[in-house]
Amino acid sequence: GLLSASLTGYFLSRKYGNKVLDKLSSNEEQKLQMTQLFNKHGVLVLVLSRAVPMLPEISSCLAGTCKMSLKRFLFAWSLGTIPYLCVIAYAGSISNLDNPMPAIYAAIGITIVFWFLWLVFMKINKLKTQKEVL
């Protein structure tokens, strides 16, 4: 399901490009920032995109709009998604109705880890951008 959603976003955005980007945001400055960030750090954005709901799908659309190669897209998507799915699947397998805590802890923990990494990435990117302007 995750792969289907991501590939659909990728291929539709690759074909329709800016029309899809216009649906994601109407702010031209924000669209420019998104594409610049993605063109510079696309693989890392896709790897860390599990941090926030809808970010993986938006990142997949950006990959298509920015014409990232399918091979590179699938590699980055796999790096961010397969470990995530393994941890979630394992936690679900050791959970049950009497003890759902492993799945709950895994879901919360992995979200916090990805969210924290995303914040660090955005902070570093912002600092680099400010240094480039100076």
XYZ file of C-alpha atoms in Angstrom:
134
model
C 0.000 0.000 0.000
C 2.780 2.438 0.901
C 4.659 1.640 -2.297
C 1.518 2.006 -4.402
C 0.721 5.425 -2.942
C 4.295 6.613 -3.389
C 4.624 5.332 -6.964
C 1.274 6.842 -7.906
C 2.366 10.225 -6.565
C 5.751 9.899 -8.262
C 4.418 8.974 -11.716
C 1.513 11.441 -11.692
C 3.848 14.241 -10.623
C 6.449 13.234 -13.169
C 3.807 13.453 -15.894
C 1.880 16.509 -14.685
C 4.685 18.208 -12.723
C 3.780 21.740 -11.712
C 0.030 21.093 -11.891
C 0.418 18.656 -8.988
C 2.722 21.060 -7.156
C 0.082 23.783 -7.553
C -2.396 21.464 -5.783
C 0.042 20.972 -2.888
C 0.619 24.696 -2.374
C -0.538 27.958 -3.918
C 2.330 29.965 -2.385
C 4.998 30.424 -5.097
C 7.793 31.081 -2.589
C 6.907 27.927 -0.661
C 6.885 25.867 -3.881
C 10.299 27.253 -4.818
C 11.688 26.415 -1.374
C 10.251 22.893 -1.566
C 11.764 22.181 -4.970
C 15.129 23.688 -4.036
C 15.263 21.631 -0.851
C 14.283 18.503 -2.728
C 16.716 19.076 -5.595
C 19.526 19.518 -3.078
C 18.618 16.803 -0.526
C 16.027 14.603 -2.255
C 17.305 11.257 -1.015
C 17.499 12.441 2.591
C 14.028 13.996 2.366
C 12.589 10.687 1.165
C 14.422 8.702 3.860
C 13.190 10.967 6.665
C 9.717 11.516 5.244
C 8.158 8.965 7.600
C 8.398 11.643 10.314
C 5.038 13.207 9.576
C 1.811 11.824 8.068
C 1.373 12.790 4.397
C 5.031 13.830 4.087
C 5.986 10.567 2.327
C 3.310 11.120 -0.308
C 4.224 14.793 -0.735
C 7.891 13.833 -1.006
C 7.015 11.262 -3.653
C 5.193 13.958 -5.611
C 8.214 16.243 -5.298
C 10.461 13.436 -6.555
C 8.326 13.142 -9.667
C 8.047 16.902 -10.188
C 11.808 17.347 -9.806
C 12.395 14.468 -12.258
C 14.353 12.280 -9.838
C 15.285 9.021 -11.542
C 13.027 6.090 -10.700
C 16.030 4.030 -9.560
C 17.161 6.738 -7.128
C 13.593 7.305 -5.940
C 13.058 3.604 -5.192
C 16.424 3.403 -3.404
C 15.647 6.403 -1.170
C 12.076 5.267 -0.585
C 13.341 1.802 0.426
C 15.917 3.238 2.839
C 13.211 5.195 4.635
C 10.360 2.726 4.481
C 11.655 -0.833 4.776
C 13.347 -0.417 8.200
C 10.268 1.474 9.416
C 7.979 -1.334 8.263
C 10.216 -4.026 9.794
C 10.148 -2.366 13.208
C 6.390 -1.792 13.068
C 5.700 -5.345 11.831
C 7.899 -6.891 14.518
C 6.295 -4.800 17.250
C 2.881 -5.822 15.967
C 3.877 -9.483 15.935
C 4.855 -9.486 19.615
C 1.776 -7.511 20.638
C -1.650 -8.920 21.368
C -4.968 -7.765 22.757
C -3.795 -8.353 26.318
C -0.491 -6.533 25.768
C -0.655 -3.967 22.940
C 2.189 -1.914 24.424
C 5.032 -3.112 22.138
C 3.142 -1.883 19.072
C 2.197 1.372 20.793
C 5.763 1.982 21.993
C 7.179 1.196 18.546
C 4.744 3.498 16.764
C 5.414 6.352 19.168
C 9.154 5.714 19.340
C 9.792 5.483 15.616
C 7.661 8.568 14.975
C 9.630 10.542 17.565
C 12.974 9.369 16.142
C 12.035 10.293 12.570
C 10.495 13.587 13.715
C 13.649 14.484 15.656
C 15.889 13.601 12.694
C 13.645 15.704 10.439
C 13.959 18.686 12.799
C 17.751 18.317 12.925
C 17.886 18.089 9.130
C 15.721 21.198 8.699
C 17.786 23.134 11.268
C 21.074 22.220 9.556
C 19.625 23.072 6.149
C 18.385 26.442 7.448
C 21.817 27.250 8.906
C 23.538 26.321 5.637
C 21.092 28.436 3.659
C 21.727 31.419 5.949
C 25.509 31.005 5.552
C 25.147 30.871 1.753
C 23.161 34.113 1.780
C 25.840 35.869 3.817
